[in-house]
Each structure stands twice: as structure tokens, then as C-alpha cells.
């Protein structure tokens, strides 16, 4: 099964509340975004899936929001949930490693997507696209599983990171401005350690 088929199957077979990364309130992501952009900049959520982040951003006055995901099923479900408010968001179905350009955004957010990129060439393309998409002074907020998390997520191998190893992936185009540890409680009740880094585009 290729990458797209995998994620289409995940979203077709599971309800939002059944996936391990489900959270009713994306409070860590939102607070990190708000911290760097109280002036309501533009935000792109990479691998947004069916996250509640877009409506939380809309609720707080963010006007230019885009959600990109490899899964058509996820994007279709997220749009349906937002009903008429879905029209205020740009929805992009694409594999982030195959996108040439996304235009410009002030903030790039990714919770639990970069860690699925096992191939260094895919990670290099990801960093190049983020560098192209963010202006100097823009922010990249990225959350991955931490070193002590299980080596697989959603049935796929993941790269686990600590702050130095994640920072090294984005250097020298980005410098770390904040490090946040987070323990996510999965719907099963199990705990999963995440690390979030906020980077500034140099
Ligand atoms: C663990 S889920 C996290 C979803 C969301 N960020 C959240 O926090 O609820 C990973 C998401 O990344 C998407 N994804 C995985 N690989 C991708 C890729 N190469 N390009 C774009 N999206 C991808 C999946 O479809 C899925 O929605």
C-alpha cells in the first residue's frame, strides 16, 4: 500500500475520535501559533487531517488559513464538519513531498506529519518548500513524537526526535526560538510524548 492509500484507508475506516492523535482541542498548537502571531497572520496547516485547528483559528480571527493533507477522505470530512465556514479556508489535497509551491504564509504548522518522512530526500524537499513558503521572520511550528515514544504510529515507522536532532533538520534556514514538550493522551488512554519546536525563518 502506498502512502496515499494508507492514509485514505485510515480515514475511511476510523472515526476522528478513534485515531491515536485525536484531540478535541488543539490547545498546544493554537497557543504556539498565537504566541508568535498575535497579529493574526496567515497559517498553513501541513497534514492537518481532520484536526480542529482550522475552526479554532477562525474563531480567533485568523483570516487566511490553508489546510493541506494527502488524504481526500480527511479533507472531505474536515470540510463537511465546518459546513459553510469551510469556504473561508483553502483546502489542498497533496503529498507535501511532491508540492512545488504553496504561495506565501506567515506561519507553517505541522503536528505529527514530518516524523513520517523516513527518506532524507523527502525531508530535504519538505524543508526546501517551507523555506520557500515562509518569508524571513515567518514561523515554522512543528510537533513530532519524542525519542521515548513508540517507534510506530498509525501502523507506520516514524523518525523520533529530540530538540537538537529536529533543529538540525531545519538548520541553517531556520533557528529555534522555543521548545515545548507535550504529553498527548490518546483516545485509548495511553500517553504519547511529543516535542514541539518553534522556528524563525532566517
Ligand atoms: C498523525 S496525523 C496528524 C493529523 C493532524 N495534524 C492532527 O494533529 O490532528 C498525520 C496526518 O498527515 C497526513 N499525511 C501523512 N503523510 C503526508 C504527506 N506526505 N503529505 C501530506 N499529508 C500527509 C495524514 O493524512 C494525516 O492526516
mmCIF file with all atom_site columns, C-alpha atoms and ligand atoms in Angstrom:
data_model
loop_
_atom_site.group_PDB
_atom_site.id
_atom_site.type_symbol
_atom_site.label_atom_id
_atom_site.label_alt_id
_atom_site.label_comp_id
_atom_site.label_asym_id
_atom_site.label_entity_id
_atom_site.label_seq_id
_atom_site.pdbx_PDB_ins_code
_atom_site.Cartn_x
_atom_site.Cartn_y
_atom_site.Cartn_z
_atom_site.occupancy
_atom_site.B_iso_or_equiv
_atom_site.pdbx_formal_charge
_atom_site.auth_seq_id
_atom_site.auth_comp_id
_atom_site.auth_asym_id
_atom_site.auth_atom_id
_atom_site.pdbx_PDB_model_num
ATOM   1   C CA  . UNK A 1 1   ? 0.000   0.000  0.000  1.00 0.00 ? 1   UNK A CA  1
ATOM   2   C CA  . UNK A 1 2   ? 1.476   3.382  -0.915 1.00 0.00 ? 2   UNK A CA  1
ATOM   3   C CA  . UNK A 1 3   ? 1.462   6.449  1.328  1.00 0.00 ? 3   UNK A CA  1
ATOM   4   C CA  . UNK A 1 4   ? -1.773  7.926  -0.032 1.00 0.00 ? 4   UNK A CA  1
ATOM   5   C CA  . UNK A 1 5   ? -3.632  4.619  0.068  1.00 0.00 ? 5   UNK A CA  1
ATOM   6   C CA  . UNK A 1 6   ? -2.526  4.124  3.667  1.00 0.00 ? 6   UNK A CA  1
ATOM   7   C CA  . UNK A 1 7   ? -3.977  7.442  4.811  1.00 0.00 ? 7   UNK A CA  1
ATOM   8   C CA  . UNK A 1 8   ? -7.174  7.100  2.759  1.00 0.00 ? 8   UNK A CA  1
ATOM   9   C CA  . UNK A 1 9   ? -7.740  3.744  4.486  1.00 0.00 ? 9   UNK A CA  1
ATOM   10  C CA  . UNK A 1 10  ? -7.063  5.229  7.935  1.00 0.00 ? 10  UNK A CA  1
ATOM   11  C CA  . UNK A 1 11  ? -9.647  7.968  7.433  1.00 0.00 ? 11  UNK A CA  1
ATOM   12  C CA  . UNK A 1 12  ? -12.183 5.695  5.749  1.00 0.00 ? 12  UNK A CA  1
ATOM   13  C CA  . UNK A 1 13  ? -12.028 3.012  8.440  1.00 0.00 ? 13  UNK A CA  1
ATOM   14  C CA  . UNK A 1 14  ? -11.795 5.210  11.572 1.00 0.00 ? 14  UNK A CA  1
ATOM   15  C CA  . UNK A 1 15  ? -13.866 7.981  13.033 1.00 0.00 ? 15  UNK A CA  1
ATOM   16  C CA  . UNK A 1 16  ? -11.987 11.124 14.098 1.00 0.00 ? 16  UNK A CA  1
ATOM   17  C CA  . UNK A 1 17  ? -12.226 10.131 17.742 1.00 0.00 ? 17  UNK A CA  1
ATOM   18  C CA  . UNK A 1 18  ? -10.729 6.680  17.094 1.00 0.00 ? 18  UNK A CA  1
ATOM   19  C CA  . UNK A 1 19  ? -7.331  7.770  15.766 1.00 0.00 ? 19  UNK A CA  1
ATOM   20  C CA  . UNK A 1 20  ? -4.445  7.954  18.230 1.00 0.00 ? 20  UNK A CA  1
ATOM   21  C CA  . UNK A 1 21  ? -3.630  11.608 17.503 1.00 0.00 ? 21  UNK A CA  1
ATOM   22  C CA  . UNK A 1 22  ? -7.210  12.838 18.067 1.00 0.00 ? 22  UNK A CA  1
ATOM   23  C CA  . UNK A 1 23  ? -7.598  15.846 20.321 1.00 0.00 ? 23  UNK A CA  1
ATOM   24  C CA  . UNK A 1 24  ? -10.832 17.708 20.946 1.00 0.00 ? 24  UNK A CA  1
ATOM   25  C CA  . UNK A 1 25  ? -8.927  20.945 21.454 1.00 0.00 ? 25  UNK A CA  1
ATOM   26  C CA  . UNK A 1 26  ? -5.595  21.574 19.688 1.00 0.00 ? 26  UNK A CA  1
ATOM   27  C CA  . UNK A 1 27  ? -4.561  23.856 22.535 1.00 0.00 ? 27  UNK A CA  1
ATOM   28  C CA  . UNK A 1 28  ? -0.775  23.414 22.299 1.00 0.00 ? 28  UNK A CA  1
ATOM   29  C CA  . UNK A 1 29  ? -0.691  24.135 18.560 1.00 0.00 ? 29  UNK A CA  1
ATOM   30  C CA  . UNK A 1 30  ? -3.014  27.092 18.926 1.00 0.00 ? 30  UNK A CA  1
ATOM   31  C CA  . UNK A 1 31  ? -1.149  28.654 21.836 1.00 0.00 ? 31  UNK A CA  1
ATOM   32  C CA  . UNK A 1 32  ? 2.173   28.342 19.976 1.00 0.00 ? 32  UNK A CA  1
ATOM   33  C CA  . UNK A 1 33  ? 0.659   29.975 16.887 1.00 0.00 ? 33  UNK A CA  1
ATOM   34  C CA  . UNK A 1 34  ? -0.913  32.745 18.931 1.00 0.00 ? 34  UNK A CA  1
ATOM   35  C CA  . UNK A 1 35  ? 2.354   33.402 20.731 1.00 0.00 ? 35  UNK A CA  1
ATOM   36  C CA  . UNK A 1 36  ? 4.254   34.171 17.518 1.00 0.00 ? 36  UNK A CA  1
ATOM   37  C CA  . UNK A 1 37  ? 1.374   35.757 15.654 1.00 0.00 ? 37  UNK A CA  1
ATOM   38  C CA  . UNK A 1 38  ? -0.951  37.737 17.886 1.00 0.00 ? 38  UNK A CA  1
ATOM   39  C CA  . UNK A 1 39  ? -1.498  39.989 14.864 1.00 0.00 ? 39  UNK A CA  1
ATOM   40  C CA  . UNK A 1 40  ? -3.447  37.206 13.099 1.00 0.00 ? 40  UNK A CA  1
ATOM   41  C CA  . UNK A 1 41  ? -1.104  36.260 10.279 1.00 0.00 ? 41  UNK A CA  1
ATOM   42  C CA  . UNK A 1 42  ? -1.738  33.662 7.603  1.00 0.00 ? 42  UNK A CA  1
ATOM   43  C CA  . UNK A 1 43  ? -1.385  29.999 8.599  1.00 0.00 ? 43  UNK A CA  1
ATOM   44  C CA  . UNK A 1 44  ? -0.915  26.782 6.653  1.00 0.00 ? 44  UNK A CA  1
ATOM   45  C CA  . UNK A 1 45  ? -1.511  23.501 8.498  1.00 0.00 ? 45  UNK A CA  1
ATOM   46  C CA  . UNK A 1 46  ? 0.524   20.728 6.890  1.00 0.00 ? 46  UNK A CA  1
ATOM   47  C CA  . UNK A 1 47  ? -1.071  17.291 7.199  1.00 0.00 ? 47  UNK A CA  1
ATOM   48  C CA  . UNK A 1 48  ? -3.986  18.872 9.002  1.00 0.00 ? 48  UNK A CA  1
ATOM   49  C CA  . UNK A 1 49  ? -6.196  15.803 8.567  1.00 0.00 ? 49  UNK A CA  1
ATOM   50  C CA  . UNK A 1 50  ? -9.454  16.349 10.436 1.00 0.00 ? 50  UNK A CA  1
ATOM   51  C CA  . UNK A 1 51  ? -7.867  18.478 13.185 1.00 0.00 ? 51  UNK A CA  1
ATOM   52  C CA  . UNK A 1 52  ? -9.975  21.109 14.984 1.00 0.00 ? 52  UNK A CA  1
ATOM   53  C CA  . UNK A 1 53  ? -7.197  23.674 14.487 1.00 0.00 ? 53  UNK A CA  1
ATOM   54  C CA  . UNK A 1 54  ? -8.755  25.480 11.479 1.00 0.00 ? 54  UNK A CA  1
ATOM   55  C CA  . UNK A 1 55  ? -12.011 26.288 13.274 1.00 0.00 ? 55  UNK A CA  1
ATOM   56  C CA  . UNK A 1 56  ? -10.113 27.397 16.375 1.00 0.00 ? 56  UNK A CA  1
ATOM   57  C CA  . UNK A 1 57  ? -8.076  29.769 14.193 1.00 0.00 ? 57  UNK A CA  1
ATOM   58  C CA  . UNK A 1 58  ? -11.275 31.065 12.534 1.00 0.00 ? 58  UNK A CA  1
ATOM   59  C CA  . UNK A 1 59  ? -12.870 31.564 15.967 1.00 0.00 ? 59  UNK A CA  1
ATOM   60  C CA  . UNK A 1 60  ? -9.922  33.745 16.963 1.00 0.00 ? 60  UNK A CA  1
ATOM   61  C CA  . UNK A 1 61  ? -9.936  35.958 13.905 1.00 0.00 ? 61  UNK A CA  1
ATOM   62  C CA  . UNK A 1 62  ? -7.310  34.381 11.662 1.00 0.00 ? 62  UNK A CA  1
ATOM   63  C CA  . UNK A 1 63  ? -8.461  35.111 8.132  1.00 0.00 ? 63  UNK A CA  1
ATOM   64  C CA  . UNK A 1 64  ? -6.042  33.359 5.789  1.00 0.00 ? 64  UNK A CA  1
ATOM   65  C CA  . UNK A 1 65  ? -5.910  29.661 6.650  1.00 0.00 ? 65  UNK A CA  1
ATOM   66  C CA  . UNK A 1 66  ? -4.955  26.714 4.464  1.00 0.00 ? 66  UNK A CA  1
ATOM   67  C CA  . UNK A 1 67  ? -5.077  23.003 5.287  1.00 0.00 ? 67  UNK A CA  1
ATOM   68  C CA  . UNK A 1 68  ? -3.036  20.543 3.239  1.00 0.00 ? 68  UNK A CA  1
ATOM   69  C CA  . UNK A 1 69  ? -3.366  16.773 3.540  1.00 0.00 ? 69  UNK A CA  1
ATOM   70  C CA  . UNK A 1 70  ? -2.548  13.742 1.412  1.00 0.00 ? 70  UNK A CA  1
ATOM   71  C CA  . UNK A 1 71  ? -5.967  12.212 2.175  1.00 0.00 ? 71  UNK A CA  1
ATOM   72  C CA  . UNK A 1 72  ? -9.045  13.221 0.203  1.00 0.00 ? 72  UNK A CA  1
ATOM   73  C CA  . UNK A 1 73  ? -11.200 11.446 2.802  1.00 0.00 ? 73  UNK A CA  1
ATOM   74  C CA  . UNK A 1 74  ? -9.734  13.566 5.616  1.00 0.00 ? 74  UNK A CA  1
ATOM   75  C CA  . UNK A 1 75  ? -10.153 16.843 3.765  1.00 0.00 ? 75  UNK A CA  1
ATOM   76  C CA  . UNK A 1 76  ? -13.712 15.960 2.702  1.00 0.00 ? 76  UNK A CA  1
ATOM   77  C CA  . UNK A 1 77  ? -14.648 15.166 6.309  1.00 0.00 ? 77  UNK A CA  1
ATOM   78  C CA  . UNK A 1 78  ? -12.987 18.285 7.716  1.00 0.00 ? 78  UNK A CA  1
ATOM   79  C CA  . UNK A 1 79  ? -14.814 20.450 5.159  1.00 0.00 ? 79  UNK A CA  1
ATOM   80  C CA  . UNK A 1 80  ? -18.163 18.806 5.944  1.00 0.00 ? 80  UNK A CA  1
ATOM   81  C CA  . UNK A 1 81  ? -17.677 19.422 9.665  1.00 0.00 ? 81  UNK A CA  1
ATOM   82  C CA  . UNK A 1 82  ? -17.071 23.116 9.115  1.00 0.00 ? 82  UNK A CA  1
ATOM   83  C CA  . UNK A 1 83  ? -20.191 23.427 6.902  1.00 0.00 ? 83  UNK A CA  1
ATOM   84  C CA  . UNK A 1 84  ? -20.411 26.970 5.452  1.00 0.00 ? 84  UNK A CA  1
ATOM   85  C CA  . UNK A 1 85  ? -17.258 28.075 7.297  1.00 0.00 ? 85  UNK A CA  1
ATOM   86  C CA  . UNK A 1 86  ? -15.259 25.654 5.128  1.00 0.00 ? 86  UNK A CA  1
ATOM   87  C CA  . UNK A 1 87  ? -15.438 28.275 2.390  1.00 0.00 ? 87  UNK A CA  1
ATOM   88  C CA  . UNK A 1 88  ? -13.143 30.551 4.414  1.00 0.00 ? 88  UNK A CA  1
ATOM   89  C CA  . UNK A 1 89  ? -10.339 28.001 4.252  1.00 0.00 ? 89  UNK A CA  1
ATOM   90  C CA  . UNK A 1 90  ? -8.128  26.899 1.365  1.00 0.00 ? 90  UNK A CA  1
ATOM   91  C CA  . UNK A 1 91  ? -8.133  23.073 1.188  1.00 0.00 ? 91  UNK A CA  1
ATOM   92  C CA  . UNK A 1 92  ? -5.276  21.333 -0.600 1.00 0.00 ? 92  UNK A CA  1
ATOM   93  C CA  . UNK A 1 93  ? -5.088  17.582 -1.231 1.00 0.00 ? 93  UNK A CA  1
ATOM   94  C CA  . UNK A 1 94  ? -1.424  16.794 -1.897 1.00 0.00 ? 94  UNK A CA  1
ATOM   95  C CA  . UNK A 1 95  ? 1.605   14.861 -0.753 1.00 0.00 ? 95  UNK A CA  1
ATOM   96  C CA  . UNK A 1 96  ? 3.781   17.503 0.876  1.00 0.00 ? 96  UNK A CA  1
ATOM   97  C CA  . UNK A 1 97  ? 6.916   15.917 -0.615 1.00 0.00 ? 97  UNK A CA  1
ATOM   98  C CA  . UNK A 1 98  ? 5.563   16.468 -4.136 1.00 0.00 ? 98  UNK A CA  1
ATOM   99  C CA  . UNK A 1 99  ? 4.352   20.075 -3.881 1.00 0.00 ? 99  UNK A CA  1
ATOM   100 C CA  . UNK A 1 100 ? 6.327   22.670 -5.881 1.00 0.00 ? 100 UNK A CA  1
ATOM   101 C CA  . UNK A 1 101 ? 4.862   25.831 -4.393 1.00 0.00 ? 101 UNK A CA  1
ATOM   102 C CA  . UNK A 1 102 ? 2.218   26.907 -1.877 1.00 0.00 ? 102 UNK A CA  1
ATOM   103 C CA  . UNK A 1 103 ? 2.422   30.683 -2.154 1.00 0.00 ? 103 UNK A CA  1
ATOM   104 C CA  . UNK A 1 104 ? 3.405   32.626 0.988  1.00 0.00 ? 104 UNK A CA  1
ATOM   105 C CA  . UNK A 1 105 ? 2.235   32.167 4.565  1.00 0.00 ? 105 UNK A CA  1
ATOM   106 C CA  . UNK A 1 106 ? 3.396   33.741 7.838  1.00 0.00 ? 106 UNK A CA  1
ATOM   107 C CA  . UNK A 1 107 ? 3.124   30.509 9.808  1.00 0.00 ? 107 UNK A CA  1
ATOM   108 C CA  . UNK A 1 108 ? 3.699   26.878 8.852  1.00 0.00 ? 108 UNK A CA  1
ATOM   109 C CA  . UNK A 1 109 ? 2.210   24.382 11.341 1.00 0.00 ? 109 UNK A CA  1
ATOM   110 C CA  . UNK A 1 110 ? 2.751   20.629 11.355 1.00 0.00 ? 110 UNK A CA  1
ATOM   111 C CA  . UNK A 1 111 ? 1.633   18.315 14.138 1.00 0.00 ? 111 UNK A CA  1
ATOM   112 C CA  . UNK A 1 112 ? 2.689   14.712 13.575 1.00 0.00 ? 112 UNK A CA  1
ATOM   113 C CA  . UNK A 1 113 ? 3.476   14.684 9.854  1.00 0.00 ? 113 UNK A CA  1
ATOM   114 C CA  . UNK A 1 114 ? 7.207   15.393 9.446  1.00 0.00 ? 114 UNK A CA  1
ATOM   115 C CA  . UNK A 1 115 ? 8.042   12.363 11.605 1.00 0.00 ? 115 UNK A CA  1
ATOM   116 C CA  . UNK A 1 116 ? 6.593   10.073 8.894  1.00 0.00 ? 116 UNK A CA  1
ATOM   117 C CA  . UNK A 1 117 ? 9.238   11.229 6.415  1.00 0.00 ? 117 UNK A CA  1
ATOM   118 C CA  . UNK A 1 118 ? 11.824  8.468  6.731  1.00 0.00 ? 118 UNK A CA  1
ATOM   119 C CA  . UNK A 1 119 ? 13.628  9.226  3.483  1.00 0.00 ? 119 UNK A CA  1
ATOM   120 C CA  . UNK A 1 120 ? 16.207  12.054 3.789  1.00 0.00 ? 120 UNK A CA  1
ATOM   121 C CA  . UNK A 1 121 ? 15.335  13.242 0.252  1.00 0.00 ? 121 UNK A CA  1
ATOM   122 C CA  . UNK A 1 122 ? 11.689  13.724 1.327  1.00 0.00 ? 122 UNK A CA  1
ATOM   123 C CA  . UNK A 1 123 ? 12.776  15.688 4.399  1.00 0.00 ? 123 UNK A CA  1
ATOM   124 C CA  . UNK A 1 124 ? 15.064  17.845 2.250  1.00 0.00 ? 124 UNK A CA  1
ATOM   125 C CA  . UNK A 1 125 ? 12.162  18.661 -0.119 1.00 0.00 ? 125 UNK A CA  1
ATOM   126 C CA  . UNK A 1 126 ? 9.939   19.438 2.876  1.00 0.00 ? 126 UNK A CA  1
ATOM   127 C CA  . UNK A 1 127 ? 12.473  21.877 4.333  1.00 0.00 ? 127 UNK A CA  1
ATOM   128 C CA  . UNK A 1 128 ? 13.019  23.494 0.916  1.00 0.00 ? 128 UNK A CA  1
ATOM   129 C CA  . UNK A 1 129 ? 9.273   24.038 0.488  1.00 0.00 ? 129 UNK A CA  1
ATOM   130 C CA  . UNK A 1 130 ? 8.938   25.505 3.992  1.00 0.00 ? 130 UNK A CA  1
ATOM   131 C CA  . UNK A 1 131 ? 11.858  27.820 3.260  1.00 0.00 ? 131 UNK A CA  1
ATOM   132 C CA  . UNK A 1 132 ? 10.198  28.964 0.036  1.00 0.00 ? 132 UNK A CA  1
ATOM   133 C CA  . UNK A 1 133 ? 6.769   29.400 1.652  1.00 0.00 ? 133 UNK A CA  1
ATOM   134 C CA  . UNK A 1 134 ? 7.760   31.447 4.719  1.00 0.00 ? 134 UNK A CA  1
ATOM   135 C CA  . UNK A 1 135 ? 9.192   34.960 4.445  1.00 0.00 ? 135 UNK A CA  1
ATOM   136 C CA  . UNK A 1 136 ? 12.182  35.982 6.539  1.00 0.00 ? 136 UNK A CA  1
ATOM   137 C CA  . UNK A 1 137 ? 10.806  36.397 10.057 1.00 0.00 ? 137 UNK A CA  1
ATOM   138 C CA  . UNK A 1 138 ? 7.998   33.860 9.426  1.00 0.00 ? 138 UNK A CA  1
ATOM   139 C CA  . UNK A 1 139 ? 7.499   30.952 11.838 1.00 0.00 ? 139 UNK A CA  1
ATOM   140 C CA  . UNK A 1 140 ? 7.506   27.200 11.484 1.00 0.00 ? 140 UNK A CA  1
ATOM   141 C CA  . UNK A 1 141 ? 5.874   25.250 14.334 1.00 0.00 ? 141 UNK A CA  1
ATOM   142 C CA  . UNK A 1 142 ? 6.443   21.555 14.207 1.00 0.00 ? 142 UNK A CA  1
ATOM   143 C CA  . UNK A 1 143 ? 5.412   18.773 16.574 1.00 0.00 ? 143 UNK A CA  1
ATOM   144 C CA  . UNK A 1 144 ? 6.854   15.258 16.310 1.00 0.00 ? 144 UNK A CA  1
ATOM   145 C CA  . UNK A 1 145 ? 6.914   12.241 18.554 1.00 0.00 ? 145 UNK A CA  1
ATOM   146 C CA  . UNK A 1 146 ? 9.754   12.368 21.077 1.00 0.00 ? 146 UNK A CA  1
ATOM   147 C CA  . UNK A 1 147 ? 12.625  9.911  21.442 1.00 0.00 ? 147 UNK A CA  1
ATOM   148 C CA  . UNK A 1 148 ? 10.815  7.831  24.054 1.00 0.00 ? 148 UNK A CA  1
ATOM   149 C CA  . UNK A 1 149 ? 7.597   7.452  22.016 1.00 0.00 ? 149 UNK A CA  1
ATOM   150 C CA  . UNK A 1 150 ? 6.794   4.123  20.305 1.00 0.00 ? 150 UNK A CA  1
ATOM   151 C CA  . UNK A 1 151 ? 8.712   3.640  17.010 1.00 0.00 ? 151 UNK A CA  1
ATOM   152 C CA  . UNK A 1 152 ? 5.494   3.272  15.022 1.00 0.00 ? 152 UNK A CA  1
ATOM   153 C CA  . UNK A 1 153 ? 2.442   5.493  14.672 1.00 0.00 ? 153 UNK A CA  1
ATOM   154 C CA  . UNK A 1 154 ? -0.721  4.666  12.751 1.00 0.00 ? 154 UNK A CA  1
ATOM   155 C CA  . UNK A 1 155 ? 0.945   1.433  11.587 1.00 0.00 ? 155 UNK A CA  1
ATOM   156 C CA  . UNK A 1 156 ? 3.918   3.260  10.041 1.00 0.00 ? 156 UNK A CA  1
ATOM   157 C CA  . UNK A 1 157 ? 7.523   3.634  11.177 1.00 0.00 ? 157 UNK A CA  1
ATOM   158 C CA  . UNK A 1 158 ? 8.377   7.111  12.401 1.00 0.00 ? 158 UNK A CA  1
ATOM   159 C CA  . UNK A 1 159 ? 11.541  9.125  12.990 1.00 0.00 ? 159 UNK A CA  1
ATOM   160 C CA  . UNK A 1 160 ? 11.600  10.182 16.628 1.00 0.00 ? 160 UNK A CA  1
ATOM   161 C CA  . UNK A 1 161 ? 13.264  13.461 17.569 1.00 0.00 ? 161 UNK A CA  1
ATOM   162 C CA  . UNK A 1 162 ? 14.662  15.456 20.423 1.00 0.00 ? 162 UNK A CA  1
ATOM   163 C CA  . UNK A 1 163 ? 15.226  19.201 20.150 1.00 0.00 ? 163 UNK A CA  1
ATOM   164 C CA  . UNK A 1 164 ? 18.805  19.052 18.753 1.00 0.00 ? 164 UNK A CA  1
ATOM   165 C CA  . UNK A 1 165 ? 18.007  16.417 16.114 1.00 0.00 ? 165 UNK A CA  1
ATOM   166 C CA  . UNK A 1 166 ? 14.847  18.214 14.973 1.00 0.00 ? 166 UNK A CA  1
ATOM   167 C CA  . UNK A 1 167 ? 16.641  21.580 14.936 1.00 0.00 ? 167 UNK A CA  1
ATOM   168 C CA  . UNK A 1 168 ? 19.399  20.061 12.790 1.00 0.00 ? 168 UNK A CA  1
ATOM   169 C CA  . UNK A 1 169 ? 16.849  19.065 10.111 1.00 0.00 ? 169 UNK A CA  1
ATOM   170 C CA  . UNK A 1 170 ? 15.862  22.708 9.612  1.00 0.00 ? 170 UNK A CA  1
ATOM   171 C CA  . UNK A 1 171 ? 19.228  24.411 10.040 1.00 0.00 ? 171 UNK A CA  1
ATOM   172 C CA  . UNK A 1 172 ? 20.554  26.779 8.748  1.00 0.00 ? 172 UNK A CA  1
ATOM   173 C CA  . UNK A 1 173 ? 17.402  28.233 7.121  1.00 0.00 ? 173 UNK A CA  1
ATOM   174 C CA  . UNK A 1 174 ? 15.547  28.196 10.468 1.00 0.00 ? 174 UNK A CA  1
ATOM   175 C CA  . UNK A 1 175 ? 16.598  28.961 14.044 1.00 0.00 ? 175 UNK A CA  1
ATOM   176 C CA  . UNK A 1 176 ? 14.825  27.599 17.116 1.00 0.00 ? 176 UNK A CA  1
ATOM   177 C CA  . UNK A 1 177 ? 13.030  30.183 19.221 1.00 0.00 ? 177 UNK A CA  1
ATOM   178 C CA  . UNK A 1 178 ? 11.084  27.896 21.556 1.00 0.00 ? 178 UNK A CA  1
ATOM   179 C CA  . UNK A 1 179 ? 10.975  24.271 22.647 1.00 0.00 ? 179 UNK A CA  1
ATOM   180 C CA  . UNK A 1 180 ? 7.828   22.719 24.159 1.00 0.00 ? 180 UNK A CA  1
ATOM   181 C CA  . UNK A 1 181 ? 7.345   19.201 25.495 1.00 0.00 ? 181 UNK A CA  1
ATOM   182 C CA  . UNK A 1 182 ? 3.851   17.824 25.457 1.00 0.00 ? 182 UNK A CA  1
ATOM   183 C CA  . UNK A 1 183 ? 2.253   14.602 26.642 1.00 0.00 ? 183 UNK A CA  1
ATOM   184 C CA  . UNK A 1 184 ? -0.695  13.671 24.467 1.00 0.00 ? 184 UNK A CA  1
ATOM   185 C CA  . UNK A 1 185 ? -3.380  11.405 25.906 1.00 0.00 ? 185 UNK A CA  1
ATOM   186 C CA  . UNK A 1 186 ? -4.605  9.145  23.129 1.00 0.00 ? 186 UNK A CA  1
ATOM   187 C CA  . UNK A 1 187 ? -8.286  8.085  22.969 1.00 0.00 ? 187 UNK A CA  1
ATOM   188 C CA  . UNK A 1 188 ? -7.131  4.674  24.275 1.00 0.00 ? 188 UNK A CA  1
ATOM   189 C CA  . UNK A 1 189 ? -5.829  6.421  27.408 1.00 0.00 ? 189 UNK A CA  1
ATOM   190 C CA  . UNK A 1 190 ? -2.182  5.744  26.509 1.00 0.00 ? 190 UNK A CA  1
ATOM   191 C CA  . UNK A 1 191 ? 0.255   8.620  26.740 1.00 0.00 ? 191 UNK A CA  1
ATOM   192 C CA  . UNK A 1 192 ? 2.472   9.781  23.876 1.00 0.00 ? 192 UNK A CA  1
ATOM   193 C CA  . UNK A 1 193 ? 5.364   12.202 24.278 1.00 0.00 ? 193 UNK A CA  1
ATOM   194 C CA  . UNK A 1 194 ? 5.708   14.957 21.698 1.00 0.00 ? 194 UNK A CA  1
ATOM   195 C CA  . UNK A 1 195 ? 8.260   17.642 21.137 1.00 0.00 ? 195 UNK A CA  1
ATOM   196 C CA  . UNK A 1 196 ? 7.246   20.927 19.521 1.00 0.00 ? 196 UNK A CA  1
ATOM   197 C CA  . UNK A 1 197 ? 9.806   23.370 18.177 1.00 0.00 ? 197 UNK A CA  1
ATOM   198 C CA  . UNK A 1 198 ? 9.003   26.884 17.058 1.00 0.00 ? 198 UNK A CA  1
ATOM   199 C CA  . UNK A 1 199 ? 11.474  28.098 14.427 1.00 0.00 ? 199 UNK A CA  1
ATOM   200 C CA  . UNK A 1 200 ? 12.025  31.506 12.892 1.00 0.00 ? 200 UNK A CA  1
ATOM   201 C CA  . UNK A 1 201 ? 12.842  31.664 9.179  1.00 0.00 ? 201 UNK A CA  1
ATOM   202 C CA  . UNK A 1 202 ? 16.251  33.321 8.855  1.00 0.00 ? 202 UNK A CA  1
HETATM 203 C C1  . LIG B 2 .   ? -0.876  11.677 12.694 1.00 0.00 ? 1   LIG B C1  1
HETATM 204 S S1  . LIG B 2 .   ? -1.934  12.505 11.584 1.00 0.00 ? 1   LIG B S1  1
HETATM 205 C C2  . LIG B 2 .   ? -1.988  14.159 12.268 1.00 0.00 ? 1   LIG B C2  1
HETATM 206 C C3  . LIG B 2 .   ? -3.157  14.964 11.765 1.00 0.00 ? 1   LIG B C3  1
HETATM 207 C C4  . LIG B 2 .   ? -3.247  16.400 12.309 1.00 0.00 ? 1   LIG B C4  1
HETATM 208 N N1  . LIG B 2 .   ? -2.034  17.145 12.050 1.00 0.00 ? 1   LIG B N1  1
HETATM 209 C C5  . LIG B 2 .   ? -3.588  16.428 13.771 1.00 0.00 ? 1   LIG B C5  1
HETATM 210 O O1  . LIG B 2 .   ? -2.765  16.867 14.576 1.00 0.00 ? 1   LIG B O1  1
HETATM 211 O O2  . LIG B 2 .   ? -4.714  16.031 14.109 1.00 0.00 ? 1   LIG B O2  1
HETATM 212 C C6  . LIG B 2 .   ? -0.896  12.708 10.166 1.00 0.00 ? 1   LIG B C6  1
HETATM 213 C C7  . LIG B 2 .   ? -1.574  13.404 9.011  1.00 0.00 ? 1   LIG B C7  1
HETATM 214 O O3  . LIG B 2 .   ? -0.638  13.667 7.980  1.00 0.00 ? 1   LIG B O3  1
HETATM 215 C C8  . LIG B 2 .   ? -1.186  13.331 6.729  1.00 0.00 ? 1   LIG B C8  1
HETATM 216 N N2  . LIG B 2 .   ? -0.021  12.984 5.893  1.00 0.00 ? 1   LIG B N2  1
HETATM 217 C C9  . LIG B 2 .   ? 0.807   11.934 6.050  1.00 0.00 ? 1   LIG B C9  1
HETATM 218 N N3  . LIG B 2 .   ? 1.789   11.964 5.129  1.00 0.00 ? 1   LIG B N3  1
HETATM 219 C C10 . LIG B 2 .   ? 1.580   13.075 4.379  1.00 0.00 ? 1   LIG B C10 1
HETATM 220 C C11 . LIG B 2 .   ? 2.250   13.665 3.281  1.00 0.00 ? 1   LIG B C11 1
HETATM 221 N N4  . LIG B 2 .   ? 3.337   13.097 2.757  1.00 0.00 ? 1   LIG B N4  1
HETATM 222 N N5  . LIG B 2 .   ? 1.756   14.814 2.761  1.00 0.00 ? 1   LIG B N5  1
HETATM 223 C C12 . LIG B 2 .   ? 0.641   15.380 3.291  1.00 0.00 ? 1   LIG B C12 1
HETATM 224 N N6  . LIG B 2 .   ? -0.040  14.876 4.327  1.00 0.00 ? 1   LIG B N6  1
HETATM 225 C C13 . LIG B 2 .   ? 0.430   13.735 4.876  1.00 0.00 ? 1   LIG B C13 1
HETATM 226 C C14 . LIG B 2 .   ? -2.140  12.191 7.024  1.00 0.00 ? 1   LIG B C14 1
HETATM 227 O O4  . LIG B 2 .   ? -3.144  12.034 6.070  1.00 0.00 ? 1   LIG B O4  1
HETATM 228 C C15 . LIG B 2 .   ? -2.683  12.604 8.385  1.00 0.00 ? 1   LIG B C15 1
HETATM 229 O O5  . LIG B 2 .   ? -3.823  13.409 8.265  1.00 0.00 ? 1   LIG B O5  1
#
